[in-house]
mmCIF file of C-alpha atoms in Angstrom:
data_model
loop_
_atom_site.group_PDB
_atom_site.id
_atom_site.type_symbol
_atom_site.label_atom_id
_atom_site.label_comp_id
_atom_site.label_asym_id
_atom_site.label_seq_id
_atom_site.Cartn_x
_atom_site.Cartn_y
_atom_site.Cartn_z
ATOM 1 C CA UNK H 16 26.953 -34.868 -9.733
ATOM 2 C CA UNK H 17 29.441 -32.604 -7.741
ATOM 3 C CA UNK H 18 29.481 -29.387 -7.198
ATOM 4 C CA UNK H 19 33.374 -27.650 -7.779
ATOM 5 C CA UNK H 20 33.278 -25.116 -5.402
ATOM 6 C CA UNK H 21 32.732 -27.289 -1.792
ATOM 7 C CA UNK H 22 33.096 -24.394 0.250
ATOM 8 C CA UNK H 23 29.673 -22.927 -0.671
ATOM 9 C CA UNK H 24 28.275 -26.388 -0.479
ATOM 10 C CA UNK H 25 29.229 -26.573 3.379
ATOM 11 C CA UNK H 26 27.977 -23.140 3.975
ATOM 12 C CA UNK H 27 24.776 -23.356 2.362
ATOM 13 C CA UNK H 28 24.250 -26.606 4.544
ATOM 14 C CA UNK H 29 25.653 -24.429 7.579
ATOM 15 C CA UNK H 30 22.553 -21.677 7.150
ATOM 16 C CA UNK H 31 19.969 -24.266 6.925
ATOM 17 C CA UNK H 32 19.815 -23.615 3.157
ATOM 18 C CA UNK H 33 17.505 -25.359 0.480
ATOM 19 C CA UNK H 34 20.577 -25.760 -1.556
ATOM 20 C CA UNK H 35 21.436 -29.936 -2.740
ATOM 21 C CA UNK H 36 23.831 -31.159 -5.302
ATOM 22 C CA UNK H 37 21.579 -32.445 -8.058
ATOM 23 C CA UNK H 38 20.904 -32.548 -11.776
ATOM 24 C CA UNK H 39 18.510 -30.218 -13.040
ATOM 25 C CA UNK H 40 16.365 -33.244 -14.481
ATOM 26 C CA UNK H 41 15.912 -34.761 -10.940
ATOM 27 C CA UNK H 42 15.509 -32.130 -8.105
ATOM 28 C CA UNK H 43 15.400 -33.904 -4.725
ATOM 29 C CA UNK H 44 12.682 -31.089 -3.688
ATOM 30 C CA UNK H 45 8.366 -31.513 -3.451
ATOM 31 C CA UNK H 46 6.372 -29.753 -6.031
ATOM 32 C CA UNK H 47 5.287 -26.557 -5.127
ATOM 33 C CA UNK H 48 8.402 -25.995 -2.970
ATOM 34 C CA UNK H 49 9.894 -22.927 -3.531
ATOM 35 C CA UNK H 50 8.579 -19.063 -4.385
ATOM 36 C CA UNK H 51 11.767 -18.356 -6.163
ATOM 37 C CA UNK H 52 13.762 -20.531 -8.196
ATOM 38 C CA UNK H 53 17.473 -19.188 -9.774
ATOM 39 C CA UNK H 54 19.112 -20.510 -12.724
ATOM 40 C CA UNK H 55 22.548 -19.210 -12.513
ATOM 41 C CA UNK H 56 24.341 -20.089 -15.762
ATOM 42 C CA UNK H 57 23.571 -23.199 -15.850
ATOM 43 C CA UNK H 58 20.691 -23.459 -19.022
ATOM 44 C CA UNK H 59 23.117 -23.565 -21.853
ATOM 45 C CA UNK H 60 25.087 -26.122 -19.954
ATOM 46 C CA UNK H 61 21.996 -28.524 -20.078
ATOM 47 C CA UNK H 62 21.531 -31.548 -23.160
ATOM 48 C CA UNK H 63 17.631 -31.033 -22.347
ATOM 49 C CA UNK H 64 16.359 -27.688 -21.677
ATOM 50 C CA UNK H 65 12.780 -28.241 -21.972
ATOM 51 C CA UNK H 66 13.369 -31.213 -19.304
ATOM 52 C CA UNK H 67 15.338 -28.881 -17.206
ATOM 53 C CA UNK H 68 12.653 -26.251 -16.903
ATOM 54 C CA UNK H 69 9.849 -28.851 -16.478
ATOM 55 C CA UNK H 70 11.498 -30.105 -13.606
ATOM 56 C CA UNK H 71 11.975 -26.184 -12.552
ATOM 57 C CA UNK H 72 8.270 -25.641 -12.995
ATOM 58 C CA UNK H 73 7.441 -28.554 -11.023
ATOM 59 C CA UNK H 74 9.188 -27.362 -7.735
ATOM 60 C CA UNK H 75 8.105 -23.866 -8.047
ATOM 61 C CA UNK H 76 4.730 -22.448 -6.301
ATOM 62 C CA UNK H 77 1.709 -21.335 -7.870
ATOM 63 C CA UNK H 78 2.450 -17.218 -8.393
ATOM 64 C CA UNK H 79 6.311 -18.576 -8.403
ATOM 65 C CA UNK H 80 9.340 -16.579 -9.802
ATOM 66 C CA UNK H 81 12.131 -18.165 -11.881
ATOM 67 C CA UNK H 82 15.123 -15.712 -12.111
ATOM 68 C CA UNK H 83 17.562 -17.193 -15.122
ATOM 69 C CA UNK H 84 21.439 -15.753 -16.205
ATOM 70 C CA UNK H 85 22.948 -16.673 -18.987
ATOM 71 C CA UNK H 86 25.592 -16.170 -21.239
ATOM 72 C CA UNK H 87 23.997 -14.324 -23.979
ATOM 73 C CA UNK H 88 23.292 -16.319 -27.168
ATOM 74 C CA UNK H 89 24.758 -13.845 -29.433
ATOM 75 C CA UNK H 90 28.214 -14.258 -27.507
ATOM 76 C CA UNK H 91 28.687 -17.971 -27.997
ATOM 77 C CA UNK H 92 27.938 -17.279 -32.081
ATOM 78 C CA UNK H 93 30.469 -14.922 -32.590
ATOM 79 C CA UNK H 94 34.008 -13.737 -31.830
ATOM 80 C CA UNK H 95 35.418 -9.819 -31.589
ATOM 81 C CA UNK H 96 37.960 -9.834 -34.713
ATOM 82 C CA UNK H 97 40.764 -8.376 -32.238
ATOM 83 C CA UNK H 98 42.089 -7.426 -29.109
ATOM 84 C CA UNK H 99 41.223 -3.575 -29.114
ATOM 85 C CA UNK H 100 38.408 -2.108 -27.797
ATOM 86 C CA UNK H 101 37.150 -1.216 -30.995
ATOM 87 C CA UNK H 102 37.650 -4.461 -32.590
ATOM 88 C CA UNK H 103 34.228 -5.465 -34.657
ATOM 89 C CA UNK H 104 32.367 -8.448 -33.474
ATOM 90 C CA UNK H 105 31.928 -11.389 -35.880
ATOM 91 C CA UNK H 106 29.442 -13.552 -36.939
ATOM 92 C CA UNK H 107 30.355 -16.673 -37.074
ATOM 93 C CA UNK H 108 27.927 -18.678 -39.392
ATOM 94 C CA UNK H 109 24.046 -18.190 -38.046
ATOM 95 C CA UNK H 110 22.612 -16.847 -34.707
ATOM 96 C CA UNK H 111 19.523 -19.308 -35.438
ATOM 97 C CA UNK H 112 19.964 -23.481 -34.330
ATOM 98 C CA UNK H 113 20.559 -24.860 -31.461
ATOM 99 C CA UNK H 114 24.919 -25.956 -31.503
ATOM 100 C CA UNK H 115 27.276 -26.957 -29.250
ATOM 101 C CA UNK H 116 30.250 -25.173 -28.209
ATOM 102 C CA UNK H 117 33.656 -26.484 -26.622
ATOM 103 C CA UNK H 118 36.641 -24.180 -26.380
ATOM 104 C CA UNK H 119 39.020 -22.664 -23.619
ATOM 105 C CA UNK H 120 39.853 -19.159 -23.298
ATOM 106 C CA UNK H 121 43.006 -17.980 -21.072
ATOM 107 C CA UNK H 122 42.908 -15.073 -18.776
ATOM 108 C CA UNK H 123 45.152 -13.608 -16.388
ATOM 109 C CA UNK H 124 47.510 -17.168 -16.456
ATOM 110 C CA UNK H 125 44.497 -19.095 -16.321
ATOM 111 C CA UNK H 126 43.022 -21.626 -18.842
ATOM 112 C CA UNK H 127 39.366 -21.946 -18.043
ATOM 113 C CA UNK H 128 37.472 -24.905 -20.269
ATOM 114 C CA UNK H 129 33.520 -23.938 -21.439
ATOM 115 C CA UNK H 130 31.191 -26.491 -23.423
ATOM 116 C CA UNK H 131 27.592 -26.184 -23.583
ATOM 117 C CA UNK H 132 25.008 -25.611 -25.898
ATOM 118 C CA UNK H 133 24.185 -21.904 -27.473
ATOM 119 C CA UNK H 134 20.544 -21.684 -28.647
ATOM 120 C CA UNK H 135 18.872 -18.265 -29.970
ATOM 121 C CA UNK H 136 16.783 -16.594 -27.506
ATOM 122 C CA UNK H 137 13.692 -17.719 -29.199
ATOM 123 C CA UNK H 138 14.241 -21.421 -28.167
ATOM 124 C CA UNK H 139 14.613 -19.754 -24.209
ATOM 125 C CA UNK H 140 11.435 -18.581 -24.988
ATOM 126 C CA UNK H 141 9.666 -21.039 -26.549
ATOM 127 C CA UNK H 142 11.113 -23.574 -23.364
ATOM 128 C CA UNK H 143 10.002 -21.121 -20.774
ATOM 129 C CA UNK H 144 6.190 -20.560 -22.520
ATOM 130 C CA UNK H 145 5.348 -24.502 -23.057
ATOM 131 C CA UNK H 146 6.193 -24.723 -19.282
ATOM 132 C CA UNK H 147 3.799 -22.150 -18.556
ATOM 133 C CA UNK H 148 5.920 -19.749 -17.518
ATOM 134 C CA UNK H 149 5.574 -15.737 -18.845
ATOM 135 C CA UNK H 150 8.469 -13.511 -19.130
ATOM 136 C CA UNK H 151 7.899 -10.930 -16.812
ATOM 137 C CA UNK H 152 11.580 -9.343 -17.226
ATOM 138 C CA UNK H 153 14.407 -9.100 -19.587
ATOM 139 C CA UNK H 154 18.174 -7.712 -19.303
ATOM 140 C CA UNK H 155 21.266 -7.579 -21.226
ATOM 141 C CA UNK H 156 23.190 -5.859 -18.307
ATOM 142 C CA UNK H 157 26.363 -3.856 -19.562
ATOM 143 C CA UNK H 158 29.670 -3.688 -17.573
ATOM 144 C CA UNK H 159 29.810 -1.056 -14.908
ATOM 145 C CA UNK H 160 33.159 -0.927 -14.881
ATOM 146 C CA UNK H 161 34.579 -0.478 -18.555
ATOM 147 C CA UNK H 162 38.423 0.048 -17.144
ATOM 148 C CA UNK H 163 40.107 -2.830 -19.700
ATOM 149 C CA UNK H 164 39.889 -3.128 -23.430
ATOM 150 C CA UNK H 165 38.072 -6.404 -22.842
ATOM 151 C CA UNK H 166 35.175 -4.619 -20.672
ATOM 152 C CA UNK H 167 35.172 -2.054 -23.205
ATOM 153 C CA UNK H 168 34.378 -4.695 -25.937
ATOM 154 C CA UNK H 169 31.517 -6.296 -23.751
ATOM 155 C CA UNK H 170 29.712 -2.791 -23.021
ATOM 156 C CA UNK H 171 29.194 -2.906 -26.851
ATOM 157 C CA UNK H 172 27.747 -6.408 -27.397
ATOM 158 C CA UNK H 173 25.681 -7.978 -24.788
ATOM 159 C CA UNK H 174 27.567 -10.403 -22.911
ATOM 160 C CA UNK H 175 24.892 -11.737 -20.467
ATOM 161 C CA UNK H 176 21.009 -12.042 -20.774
ATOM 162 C CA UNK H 177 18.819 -11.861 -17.412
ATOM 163 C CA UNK H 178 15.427 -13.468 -17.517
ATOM 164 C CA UNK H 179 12.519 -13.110 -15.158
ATOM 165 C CA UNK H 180 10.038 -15.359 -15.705
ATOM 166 C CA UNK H 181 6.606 -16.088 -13.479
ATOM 167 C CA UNK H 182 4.106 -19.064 -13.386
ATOM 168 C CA UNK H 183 1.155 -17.882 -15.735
ATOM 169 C CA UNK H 184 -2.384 -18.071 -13.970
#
């Protein structure tokens, strides 16, 4: 596995960090290693999510946090039905299931390539409570800045979900 932005690999190496290049099935840390563990949008990148937080579990410390972003589930089923800031969001097919997604969107010149997996928050949920892990925190955060039509859209329909999750007694 590599990591795509090197930079922050060096200087995480640099400050002595706990940070390694490794898949989320296989983390080259001890059980019972860390007090807080972040999952940075990386879940709905991940064929095995269950594995994945298993593996998270295992590394955390008894009275451990797990902090988790993601894109929000309800994004990655739908689409807004224009470009104004009004535009209504659509449905496309069912919220519920467990699909994958593979598309490119283009922004400011760039083309940026997403695929992953879009599950209902339920399946987070059901992941995070058969790994003994309680959510302790949720947040669909809204834009604080709102100054383009496409922030606009986003402060209408949640575009992230925040999770806080801690090891159950």
């Amino acid at each position: 596995m590599t990591d795509v932005v090197a930079e922050m690999v060096e200087a995480a190496r640099q400050a002595n960090s706990a940070y390694a290049v490794a898949g989320v099935d296989d983390l080259p840390f001890d059980g019972g290693s860390f007090d807080l563990v972040m999952a940075c949008n990386v879940l709905m990148d991940v064929d095995d999510v269950p594995a994945a937080i298993g593996e998270i579990r295992r590394v955390m410390k008894p009275g451990g946090t797990l902090l988790i972003s993601l894109v929000h589930p309800f994004r990655d089923r739908g689409r807004f039905a224009g470009e104004a800031a009004d535009a209504p969001f659509v449905l496309d097919g069912s919220y519920y299931g467990r699909e994958r997604f593979d598309g490119e969107e283009d922004r400011d010149g760039m083309t940026m390539h997403f695929a992953g997996w879009s599950q209902p928050l339920e399946g987070y949920v059901a992941v995070l409570e058969g790994a003994g892990l309680a959510i302790t925190a949720l947040r669909e955060p809204i834009p604080d800045r709102v100054d383009s039509d496409l922030l606009r859209k986003w402060a209408r329909v949640p575009l992230f979900l925040w999770l806080k999750a801690r090891i159950l007694a």
